[in-house]
Amino acid sequence: MKIGIVGLGHMGKALVKGFIPHQVDIVGKATTQEKAKSISEELQIEVFSNDGDFLKTNPDIVILSTPAKIVIDVLKTLKNNGLPDETIILSSAGGISFEQLHEVASENPVACFMPNTPVAIGAGTISFAENSSLNIENITVIKNQLSKLGDVITISENQLNIAGTIGGCAPAFIDVLMDAMEDAGVHEGLDRKTAHKLIASVVKGSGLLALDSDKNFSELKGQVTSPGGSTIKGVLSLEKDNFRNAVINAVLASNGN
């Protein structure tokens, strides 16, 4: 299985880093020779600046990881340069629909997915939308490859934007939370390195517990907030400071509302 990644910015590089430990054959496409050379040296993969040279490697899957505003033009150029009809095309750009991809590459299996940056360490959250251009074999191949990067959550296409917003933006929101908790820990006497490890471990463990549990978040919170205890006092302080509304508003703002 060979995967070609077009667009090697932050997300494209994260995808490459996530695939490499699984011995996936990766090739990349950059916009200039200088960038191709630099990224090739950084990631230790073949990177091309020319569409023809990139396509000569015959990737089974092409992932379009370019900014949304140029995805369709990039796909048109690839098709004009001979991208085969059997190649699976995946777009990771927000706001790009299956219909837009299908209009340009009507004979190809095409799909949209939304990863987040933890794919770089195989801990990503990947929203994937199935559609009528994909047969069972295509879906199996796509999910098998994406699952190497983290959790694959199948959703309908009309849910892709909000799923992508939560999956893609939440790492930054959680970083803000962890940064604030780290500062509080330092204020109370922890050294910053210890606070960092402690908080990152707490977030990791809480996420794993939630994934493994059939309880909702409110119920999980209830298991920690004993009557009259320190945790419920902290939770009520969060409520007093409108923490919940701040989080909801951040998600809505990121989703364009």
Short mmCIF file of C-alpha atoms in Angstrom, two decimals:
data_model
loop_
_atom_site.label_atom_id
_atom_site.label_comp_id
_atom_site.label_asym_id
_atom_site.label_seq_id
_atom_site.Cartn_x
_atom_site.Cartn_y
_atom_site.Cartn_z
CA MET A 1 0.00 0.00 0.00
CA LYS A 2 1.41 3.36 -1.05
CA ILE A 3 -0.02 6.63 0.22
CA GLY A 4 0.71 9.97 -1.42
CA ILE A 5 0.20 13.12 0.62
CA VAL A 6 -0.25 16.38 -1.26
CA GLY A 7 0.41 19.36 0.97
CA LEU A 8 2.98 19.01 3.73
CA GLY A 9 2.11 21.73 6.19
CA HIS A 10 1.44 21.01 9.85
CA MET A 11 -1.32 18.47 9.19
CA GLY A 12 0.38 16.83 6.23
CA LYS A 13 3.56 16.34 8.24
CA ALA A 14 1.55 15.00 11.18
CA LEU A 15 -0.05 12.41 8.88
CA VAL A 16 3.37 11.33 7.57
CA LYS A 17 4.76 10.98 11.10
CA GLY A 18 1.77 8.88 12.13
CA PHE A 19 2.10 6.49 9.19
CA ILE A 20 5.89 5.99 9.34
CA PRO A 21 5.98 3.63 12.38
CA HIS A 22 3.58 1.30 10.53
CA GLN A 23 6.00 0.87 7.62
CA VAL A 24 3.53 2.50 5.23
CA ASP A 25 5.13 3.50 1.94
CA ILE A 26 4.71 7.29 1.89
CA VAL A 27 5.46 9.81 -0.85
CA GLY A 28 4.84 13.53 -0.63
CA LYS A 29 4.09 16.44 -2.93
CA ALA A 30 5.28 19.97 -2.13
CA THR A 31 4.88 23.21 -4.06
CA THR A 32 8.55 23.94 -4.82
CA GLN A 33 11.81 22.04 -5.27
CA GLU A 34 13.29 23.82 -2.26
CA LYS A 35 10.40 22.77 -0.01
CA ALA A 36 10.43 19.25 -1.41
CA LYS A 37 14.15 18.89 -0.63
CA SER A 38 13.82 20.35 2.86
CA ILE A 39 10.77 18.26 3.83
CA SER A 40 12.30 15.12 2.35
CA GLU A 41 15.35 15.56 4.57
CA GLU A 42 13.18 16.34 7.60
CA LEU A 43 10.74 13.42 7.25
CA GLN A 44 12.99 10.93 5.43
CA ILE A 45 10.49 10.26 2.65
CA GLU A 46 10.44 10.94 -1.09
CA VAL A 47 8.92 14.35 -1.80
CA PHE A 48 8.29 15.73 -5.27
CA SER A 49 7.47 19.20 -6.54
CA ASN A 50 6.30 17.98 -9.95
CA ASP A 51 2.88 16.35 -10.34
CA GLY A 52 4.07 13.96 -13.02
CA ASP A 53 6.95 12.66 -10.91
CA PHE A 54 4.65 12.29 -7.93
CA LEU A 55 2.09 10.30 -9.94
CA LYS A 56 4.77 8.03 -11.41
CA THR A 57 5.12 6.51 -7.93
CA ASN A 58 1.57 5.11 -8.37
CA PRO A 59 0.07 5.83 -4.94
CA ASP A 60 -2.96 3.70 -4.05
CA ILE A 61 -4.38 6.51 -1.92
CA VAL A 62 -3.86 10.24 -2.41
CA ILE A 63 -4.54 12.45 0.59
CA LEU A 64 -5.17 16.11 -0.19
CA SER A 65 -3.88 18.02 2.83
CA THR A 66 -3.75 21.47 1.27
CA PRO A 67 -5.69 24.56 2.36
CA ALA A 68 -9.38 24.21 1.47
CA LYS A 69 -9.32 27.11 -0.99
CA ILE A 70 -6.98 25.24 -3.36
CA VAL A 71 -8.05 21.60 -2.85
CA ILE A 72 -10.27 21.44 -5.92
CA ASP A 73 -7.69 23.14 -8.17
CA VAL A 74 -5.01 20.75 -6.87
CA LEU A 75 -7.26 17.77 -7.65
CA LYS A 76 -8.03 19.10 -11.13
CA THR A 77 -4.30 19.41 -11.83
CA LEU A 78 -3.64 15.87 -10.61
CA LYS A 79 -6.42 14.50 -12.82
CA ASN A 80 -5.16 16.47 -15.81
CA ASN A 81 -1.72 14.98 -15.22
CA GLY A 82 -3.00 11.41 -15.25
CA LEU A 83 -4.20 10.47 -11.78
CA PRO A 84 -5.72 6.99 -12.38
CA ASP A 85 -9.45 6.44 -11.89
CA GLU A 86 -8.87 3.61 -9.40
CA THR A 87 -6.83 5.78 -6.99
CA ILE A 88 -8.65 6.52 -3.74
CA ILE A 89 -8.78 10.27 -3.06
CA LEU A 90 -9.19 11.61 0.47
CA SER A 91 -9.50 15.25 1.46
CA SER A 92 -8.68 16.47 4.96
CA ALA A 93 -9.74 20.05 4.28
CA GLY A 94 -12.64 21.56 6.17
CA GLY A 95 -15.53 22.84 4.10
CA ILE A 96 -14.85 20.56 1.13
CA SER A 97 -17.69 18.18 0.27
CA PHE A 98 -17.82 14.78 -1.37
CA GLU A 99 -19.84 16.34 -4.20
CA GLN A 100 -17.07 18.84 -4.99
CA LEU A 101 -14.47 16.09 -5.14
CA HIS A 102 -16.74 13.81 -7.12
CA GLU A 103 -17.44 16.53 -9.71
CA VAL A 104 -13.74 16.70 -10.54
CA ALA A 105 -12.92 12.99 -10.16
CA SER A 106 -16.21 11.28 -10.98
CA GLU A 107 -14.62 7.87 -11.63
CA ASN A 108 -12.51 7.79 -8.48
CA PRO A 109 -13.47 6.62 -5.01
CA VAL A 110 -13.43 9.90 -3.07
CA ALA A 111 -14.12 10.78 0.56
CA CYS A 112 -13.67 13.45 3.19
CA PHE A 113 -12.09 12.95 6.59
CA MET A 114 -11.05 15.28 9.38
CA PRO A 115 -7.93 14.36 11.39
CA ASN A 116 -6.27 16.26 14.21
CA THR A 117 -2.61 16.80 15.04
CA PRO A 118 -2.27 13.89 17.53
CA VAL A 119 -2.29 11.62 14.46
CA ALA A 120 1.46 12.30 14.52
CA ILE A 121 1.80 9.91 17.48
CA GLY A 122 -0.96 7.50 16.49
CA ALA A 123 -3.40 9.08 18.96
CA GLY A 124 -5.53 11.06 16.54
CA THR A 125 -9.26 11.51 16.37
CA ILE A 126 -10.35 11.02 12.76
CA SER A 127 -13.88 11.74 11.56
CA PHE A 128 -14.62 9.85 8.34
CA ALA A 129 -17.68 10.25 6.10
CA GLU A 130 -18.71 7.37 3.84
CA ASN A 131 -20.50 8.06 0.56
CA SER A 132 -21.88 6.43 -2.60
CA SER A 133 -18.58 6.53 -4.51
CA LEU A 134 -17.05 4.02 -2.11
CA ASN A 135 -17.56 0.27 -2.25
CA ILE A 136 -17.02 -2.04 0.71
CA GLU A 137 -13.45 -2.77 -0.34
CA ASN A 138 -12.66 0.97 -0.55
CA ILE A 139 -14.12 1.60 2.90
CA THR A 140 -12.16 -1.30 4.39
CA VAL A 141 -8.90 -0.06 2.86
CA ILE A 142 -9.47 3.53 4.03
CA LYS A 143 -10.41 2.56 7.58
CA ASN A 144 -7.50 0.13 7.85
CA GLN A 145 -5.06 2.87 6.91
CA LEU A 146 -6.63 5.68 8.94
CA SER A 147 -6.88 3.47 12.02
CA LYS A 148 -3.08 3.44 12.11
CA LEU A 149 -3.32 7.12 13.03
CA GLY A 150 -5.81 6.81 15.91
CA ASP A 151 -9.54 6.42 16.48
CA VAL A 152 -11.68 6.47 13.33
CA ILE A 153 -15.23 7.68 13.94
CA THR A 154 -17.65 7.17 11.06
CA ILE A 155 -20.18 9.96 10.67
CA SER A 156 -22.53 11.35 8.04
CA GLU A 157 -21.17 14.07 5.79
CA ASN A 158 -23.52 16.72 7.20
CA GLN A 159 -21.85 16.14 10.59
CA LEU A 160 -18.33 16.46 9.24
CA ASN A 161 -17.84 20.17 9.90
CA ILE A 162 -18.83 20.10 13.57
CA ALA A 163 -16.99 16.80 14.12
CA GLY A 164 -13.93 18.31 12.47
CA THR A 165 -14.25 21.43 14.60
CA ILE A 166 -14.40 19.46 17.83
CA GLY A 167 -11.70 16.99 16.81
CA GLY A 168 -9.45 19.57 15.18
CA CYS A 169 -9.83 22.53 17.54
CA ALA A 170 -10.26 20.74 20.88
CA PRO A 171 -6.52 19.95 21.21
CA ALA A 172 -5.87 23.71 21.31
CA PHE A 173 -8.68 24.26 23.82
CA ILE A 174 -7.33 21.46 25.99
CA ASP A 175 -3.83 22.95 25.69
CA VAL A 176 -5.22 26.23 27.06
CA LEU A 177 -6.81 24.30 29.95
CA MET A 178 -3.59 22.40 30.67
CA ASP A 179 -1.53 25.60 30.48
CA ALA A 180 -3.81 27.28 33.03
CA MET A 181 -3.69 24.24 35.33
CA GLU A 182 0.09 24.19 35.04
CA ASP A 183 0.28 27.83 36.11
CA ALA A 184 -1.99 27.07 39.08
CA GLY A 185 0.23 24.14 40.05
CA VAL A 186 3.34 26.31 39.87
CA HIS A 187 1.61 28.97 41.97
CA GLU A 188 0.98 26.33 44.63
CA GLY A 189 4.56 25.05 44.68
CA LEU A 190 4.98 22.48 41.90
CA ASP A 191 7.89 22.88 39.54
CA ARG A 192 6.72 23.42 35.98
CA LYS A 193 8.15 20.17 34.59
CA THR A 194 6.37 18.07 37.21
CA ALA A 195 3.13 20.02 36.75
CA HIS A 196 3.33 19.45 33.00
CA LYS A 197 3.73 15.69 33.35
CA LEU A 198 1.03 15.44 36.00
CA ILE A 199 -1.57 17.38 34.02
CA ALA A 200 -0.85 15.67 30.69
CA SER A 201 -1.16 12.29 32.41
CA VAL A 202 -4.48 13.31 33.99
CA VAL A 203 -5.93 14.37 30.63
CA LYS A 204 -4.67 11.18 28.98
CA GLY A 205 -6.12 8.97 31.70
CA SER A 206 -9.45 10.80 31.79
CA GLY A 207 -9.83 10.40 28.03
CA LEU A 208 -8.99 6.71 28.10
CA LEU A 209 -11.41 6.14 30.96
CA ALA A 210 -14.20 7.94 29.09
CA LEU A 211 -13.55 5.87 25.96
CA ASP A 212 -13.64 2.65 27.97
CA SER A 213 -16.77 3.54 29.95
CA ASP A 214 -20.47 3.40 29.09
CA LYS A 215 -21.07 6.33 31.45
CA ASN A 216 -21.61 9.86 30.14
CA PHE A 217 -19.31 12.71 31.12
CA SER A 218 -21.64 13.97 33.82
CA GLU A 219 -21.70 10.52 35.44
CA LEU A 220 -17.91 10.26 35.27
CA LYS A 221 -17.66 13.69 36.89
CA GLY A 222 -20.02 12.45 39.60
CA GLN A 223 -17.64 9.62 40.46
CA VAL A 224 -14.97 12.16 41.40
CA THR A 225 -17.09 14.77 43.17
CA SER A 226 -17.73 13.37 46.63
CA PRO A 227 -20.19 15.28 48.87
CA GLY A 228 -18.59 18.33 50.46
CA GLY A 229 -15.23 17.47 48.89
CA SER A 230 -12.60 19.64 47.26
CA THR A 231 -13.48 18.56 43.71
CA ILE A 232 -17.12 19.68 43.83
CA LYS A 233 -15.96 23.01 45.24
CA GLY A 234 -13.67 23.41 42.24
CA VAL A 235 -16.42 22.37 39.83
CA LEU A 236 -18.79 24.95 41.31
CA SER A 237 -16.04 27.56 40.94
CA LEU A 238 -15.81 26.65 37.25
CA GLU A 239 -19.57 27.06 36.93
CA LYS A 240 -19.47 30.42 38.71
CA ASP A 241 -16.84 31.62 36.21
CA ASN A 242 -18.93 30.40 33.24
CA PHE A 243 -16.37 27.77 32.22
CA ARG A 244 -19.00 25.59 30.55
CA ASN A 245 -20.40 28.48 28.51
CA ALA A 246 -16.89 29.54 27.54
CA VAL A 247 -16.18 26.06 26.16
CA ILE A 248 -19.49 25.90 24.27
CA ASN A 249 -18.92 29.37 22.81
CA ALA A 250 -15.40 28.44 21.74
CA VAL A 251 -16.68 25.41 19.81
CA LEU A 252 -19.48 27.41 18.20
CA ALA A 253 -17.13 30.24 17.26
CA SER A 254 -14.68 27.80 15.68
CA ASN A 255 -17.56 26.26 13.75
CA GLY A 256 -18.49 29.67 12.32
CA ASN A 257 -21.36 30.61 14.67
#
